[in-house]
């Protein structure tokens, strides 16, 4: 089945540094990928929609200068948390759907647990 | 506006059957998805319905009524490992997923 690889699984960084999270679709092409954030015991919160070859679409309240998204190829999207602060500590999850199929399910990466100290 | 409603929490007994309901309102409709999410992990895909009726897949079944904007996930022969959150999501006319807040299912022995 379709696989989405997300890396790293967890990362600890110091306040003020930047962290890059990668999301790859391994056996399908994804013109669109999605980035979510999830706080403990809460549902997924869509942060942005990543579009291959164009700018990402950010949800209201999400700072695009802080959460940089790059979708340079049909199989890779990256999320960079810039100048991270402790309040950015969270579980970040990416997802992708097969571009060939209109109503295909989203396939999720395993998530990245970010801890900012 | 677009909205998904599902119960916040449900409790069931091991070996029993539980039904998790979901109602939705979206701009257009391209299917209804159910995902399972264990604590600390990413969601995993369970089912997809776009036509009315019941889709059975092992111990899990999913039902859809488009006219009522209603779906349910039916879990049979509950096992302790089924304790998780179950997320309902409807796909709108732009193929964007609208997510419910999830139903936390607690299985008791």
Short mmCIF file of C-alpha atoms in Angstrom, two decimals:
data_model
loop_
_atom_site.label_atom_id
_atom_site.label_comp_id
_atom_site.label_asym_id
_atom_site.label_seq_id
_atom_site.Cartn_x
_atom_site.Cartn_y
_atom_site.Cartn_z
CA UNK A 1 0.00 0.00 0.00
CA UNK A 2 0.88 3.65 -0.20
CA UNK A 3 3.59 4.71 2.21
CA UNK A 4 4.53 8.12 3.49
CA UNK A 5 7.88 8.45 5.19
CA UNK A 6 8.39 11.26 7.68
CA UNK A 7 11.76 12.11 9.17
CA UNK A 8 12.89 12.59 11.84
CA UNK A 9 10.59 10.72 14.23
CA UNK A 10 11.61 12.90 17.10
CA UNK A 11 13.89 15.85 17.62
CA UNK A 12 15.03 17.93 20.56
CA UNK A 13 16.40 21.36 19.82
CA UNK A 14 17.35 24.50 21.67
CA UNK A 15 15.24 27.59 21.63
CA UNK A 16 16.12 29.86 18.73
CA UNK A 17 17.30 27.14 16.37
CA UNK A 18 15.52 25.85 13.28
CA UNK A 19 14.31 22.34 12.61
CA UNK A 20 13.49 20.75 9.26
CA UNK A 21 11.00 17.91 8.92
CA UNK A 22 10.79 15.89 5.72
CA UNK A 23 7.76 14.13 4.28
CA UNK A 24 8.18 11.72 1.37
CA UNK A 25 5.65 9.70 -0.58
CA UNK A 26 7.50 6.49 -1.36
CA UNK A 27 5.44 4.79 -4.02
CA UNK A 28 3.13 7.43 -5.41
CA UNK A 29 3.20 11.01 -6.58
CA UNK A 30 1.64 13.69 -4.45
CA UNK A 31 1.10 17.16 -5.87
CA UNK A 32 -0.51 18.06 -2.57
CA UNK A 33 0.69 17.26 0.92
CA UNK A 34 -0.72 18.42 4.21
CA UNK A 35 0.95 19.42 7.44
CA UNK A 36 -0.80 18.99 10.76
CA UNK A 37 -0.03 19.80 14.33
CA UNK A 38 -1.47 17.88 17.21
CA UNK A 39 -1.37 18.76 20.88
CA UNK A 40 -1.83 16.04 23.50
CA UNK A 41 -5.36 14.66 23.63
CA UNK A 42 -6.50 16.96 20.86
CA UNK A 43 -7.47 16.36 17.26
CA UNK A 44 -5.38 17.14 14.23
CA UNK A 45 -5.06 20.79 13.34
CA UNK A 46 -4.34 21.51 9.71
CA UNK A 47 -1.49 23.99 9.47
CA UNK A 48 -0.98 24.27 5.75
CA UNK A 49 -1.48 22.65 2.40
CA UNK A 50 1.73 22.12 0.49
CA UNK A 51 1.50 22.39 -3.29
CA UNK A 52 4.20 21.07 -5.57
CA UNK A 53 5.89 23.85 -7.48
CA UNK A 54 3.93 26.67 -5.87
CA UNK A 55 3.45 28.41 -2.56
CA UNK A 56 1.84 26.64 0.35
CA UNK A 57 -1.59 27.62 1.55
CA UNK A 58 -1.61 28.38 5.25
CA UNK A 59 -4.55 28.10 7.59
CA UNK A 60 -5.68 31.13 9.51
CA UNK A 61 -3.48 31.85 12.49
CA UNK A 62 -0.47 29.89 11.21
CA UNK A 63 2.62 32.07 10.68
CA UNK A 64 4.02 31.34 7.26
CA UNK A 65 7.34 32.99 8.08
CA UNK A 66 7.76 30.72 11.06
CA UNK A 67 6.64 27.48 9.46
CA UNK A 68 8.36 27.39 6.09
CA UNK A 69 7.07 24.84 3.65
CA UNK A 70 8.83 23.72 0.50
CA UNK A 71 7.37 21.21 -1.95
CA UNK A 72 10.08 20.96 -4.56
CA UNK A 73 9.15 17.61 -6.07
CA UNK A 74 6.17 15.32 -6.47
CA UNK A 75 7.39 13.12 -3.65
CA UNK A 76 8.90 15.50 -1.10
CA UNK A 77 7.62 18.29 1.10
CA UNK A 78 9.55 19.86 3.95
CA UNK A 79 8.40 21.86 6.95
CA UNK A 80 10.98 24.06 8.66
CA UNK A 81 10.18 25.44 12.08
CA UNK A 82 12.29 28.58 12.27
CA UNK A 83 13.54 30.15 15.48
CA UNK A 84 11.80 27.47 17.49
CA UNK A 85 10.44 28.26 20.94
CA UNK A 86 9.15 25.94 23.68
CA UNK A 87 5.56 26.65 22.66
CA UNK A 88 6.35 25.08 19.28
CA UNK A 89 6.86 21.75 21.01
CA UNK A 90 4.25 19.47 19.53
CA UNK A 91 3.56 16.44 17.36
CA UNK A 92 3.80 17.35 13.68
CA UNK A 93 2.29 15.01 11.11
CA UNK A 94 2.32 15.12 7.33
CA UNK A 95 -0.03 13.41 4.94
CA UNK A 96 -0.31 12.95 1.21
CA UNK A 97 -2.74 11.55 -1.29
CA UNK A 98 -2.10 9.97 -4.62
CA UNK A 99 -2.36 12.64 -7.32
CA UNK A 100 -3.64 10.07 -9.79
CA UNK A 101 -6.74 9.38 -7.73
CA UNK A 102 -9.23 12.13 -6.96
CA UNK A 103 -10.82 10.66 -3.87
CA UNK A 104 -7.97 8.60 -2.53
CA UNK A 105 -7.49 8.44 1.22
CA UNK A 106 -4.81 10.45 2.90
CA UNK A 107 -1.77 8.48 3.93
CA UNK A 108 0.03 9.73 6.98
CA UNK A 109 3.64 9.82 7.95
CA UNK A 110 4.48 8.50 11.41
CA UNK A 111 4.80 11.99 12.78
CA UNK A 112 7.62 14.00 14.32
CA UNK A 113 7.67 14.79 18.00
CA UNK A 114 9.41 18.14 18.45
CA UNK A 115 10.65 19.25 21.83
CA UNK A 116 12.14 22.71 22.14
CA UNK A 117 14.16 23.33 25.29
CA UNK B 1 -20.07 26.34 7.19
CA UNK B 2 -18.42 22.96 7.16
CA UNK B 3 -18.73 20.82 10.25
CA UNK B 4 -18.17 17.30 11.53
CA UNK B 5 -19.71 16.01 14.75
CA UNK B 6 -18.80 12.84 16.59
CA UNK B 7 -18.97 11.88 20.26
CA UNK B 8 -15.99 12.83 22.37
CA UNK B 9 -15.65 9.56 24.21
CA UNK B 10 -17.22 6.11 24.34
CA UNK B 11 -16.68 3.09 26.55
CA UNK B 12 -17.28 -0.53 25.60
CA UNK B 13 -16.48 -4.00 26.88
CA UNK B 14 -14.01 -6.40 25.38
CA UNK B 15 -15.77 -8.80 23.00
CA UNK B 16 -18.75 -6.51 22.52
CA UNK B 17 -19.83 -4.33 19.59
CA UNK B 18 -19.64 -0.54 19.45
CA UNK B 19 -20.94 1.97 16.92
CA UNK B 20 -19.32 5.38 16.56
CA UNK B 21 -21.53 7.92 14.81
CA UNK B 22 -20.50 10.88 12.70
CA UNK B 23 -22.59 13.60 11.11
CA UNK B 24 -21.20 16.01 8.58
CA UNK B 25 -21.97 19.17 6.67
CA UNK B 26 -19.66 20.04 3.81
CA UNK B 27 -19.55 22.11 0.65
CA UNK B 28 -19.91 19.29 -1.81
CA UNK B 29 -19.00 15.74 -0.92
CA UNK B 30 -16.36 13.36 -2.18
CA UNK B 31 -16.41 10.67 0.45
CA UNK B 32 -16.22 9.92 4.15
CA UNK B 33 -13.11 8.52 5.81
CA UNK B 34 -12.49 6.83 9.13
CA UNK B 35 -9.07 6.75 10.72
CA UNK B 36 -7.75 5.10 13.87
CA UNK B 37 -5.19 6.87 15.99
CA UNK B 38 -3.41 5.38 18.97
CA UNK B 39 -2.00 7.78 21.51
CA UNK B 40 1.27 9.28 20.37
CA UNK B 41 1.01 7.85 16.87
CA UNK B 42 -0.15 9.12 13.49
CA UNK B 43 -3.60 8.15 12.21
CA UNK B 44 -4.03 5.01 10.13
CA UNK B 45 -6.64 4.64 7.41
CA UNK B 46 -9.59 2.37 8.20
CA UNK B 47 -12.30 2.93 5.60
CA UNK B 48 -13.68 5.07 2.82
CA UNK B 49 -17.33 5.41 1.79
CA UNK B 50 -18.62 7.47 -1.08
CA UNK B 51 -21.80 5.54 -1.91
CA UNK B 52 -24.68 4.85 0.44
CA UNK B 53 -24.53 1.59 2.29
CA UNK B 54 -22.39 -0.60 4.45
CA UNK B 55 -18.78 -1.53 3.71
CA UNK B 56 -17.47 -4.46 5.72
CA UNK B 57 -13.80 -5.08 6.32
CA UNK B 58 -13.13 -7.78 8.86
CA UNK B 59 -14.19 -6.71 12.35
CA UNK B 60 -14.73 -3.15 11.17
CA UNK B 61 -17.65 -1.90 9.06
CA UNK B 62 -18.52 1.59 7.92
CA UNK B 63 -21.89 2.91 6.85
CA UNK B 64 -22.84 6.02 4.91
CA UNK B 65 -26.10 7.85 4.24
CA UNK B 66 -25.44 10.82 1.97
CA UNK B 67 -29.00 12.12 2.20
CA UNK B 68 -28.73 12.29 5.99
CA UNK B 69 -25.10 13.44 6.14
CA UNK B 70 -24.42 10.54 8.45
CA UNK B 71 -21.89 7.79 8.86
CA UNK B 72 -20.98 5.26 11.47
CA UNK B 73 -18.06 2.99 12.20
CA UNK B 74 -19.00 -0.38 13.65
CA UNK B 75 -16.43 -2.37 15.56
CA UNK B 76 -17.21 -5.99 16.41
CA UNK B 77 -15.55 -8.46 18.77
CA UNK B 78 -13.76 -5.63 20.49
CA UNK B 79 -10.20 -6.21 21.58
CA UNK B 80 -8.17 -4.23 24.07
CA UNK B 81 -5.93 -3.04 21.22
CA UNK B 82 -8.96 -1.27 19.72
CA UNK B 83 -8.65 1.35 22.45
CA UNK B 84 -7.79 4.43 20.41
CA UNK B 85 -9.24 7.61 18.99
CA UNK B 86 -11.36 7.24 15.88
CA UNK B 87 -11.39 10.18 13.51
CA UNK B 88 -14.17 10.87 11.04
CA UNK B 89 -13.32 13.07 8.06
CA UNK B 90 -15.42 14.20 5.10
CA UNK B 91 -13.91 15.24 1.78
CA UNK B 92 -15.45 18.34 0.26
CA UNK B 93 -15.81 19.40 -3.35
CA UNK B 94 -12.21 20.64 -3.41
CA UNK B 95 -10.97 17.26 -2.19
CA UNK B 96 -10.04 18.78 1.15
CA UNK B 97 -10.64 16.77 4.30
CA UNK B 98 -12.77 18.26 7.04
CA UNK B 99 -11.89 16.53 10.31
CA UNK B 100 -13.98 15.67 13.31
CA UNK B 101 -12.42 16.09 16.74
CA UNK B 102 -12.20 12.33 17.18
CA UNK B 103 -13.91 9.83 19.45
CA UNK B 104 -11.83 8.30 22.19
CA UNK B 105 -12.83 4.68 22.58
CA UNK B 106 -12.09 3.03 25.90
CA UNK B 107 -12.27 -0.76 26.03
CA UNK B 108 -12.77 -2.39 29.41
CA UNK B 109 -12.05 -6.04 30.14
#
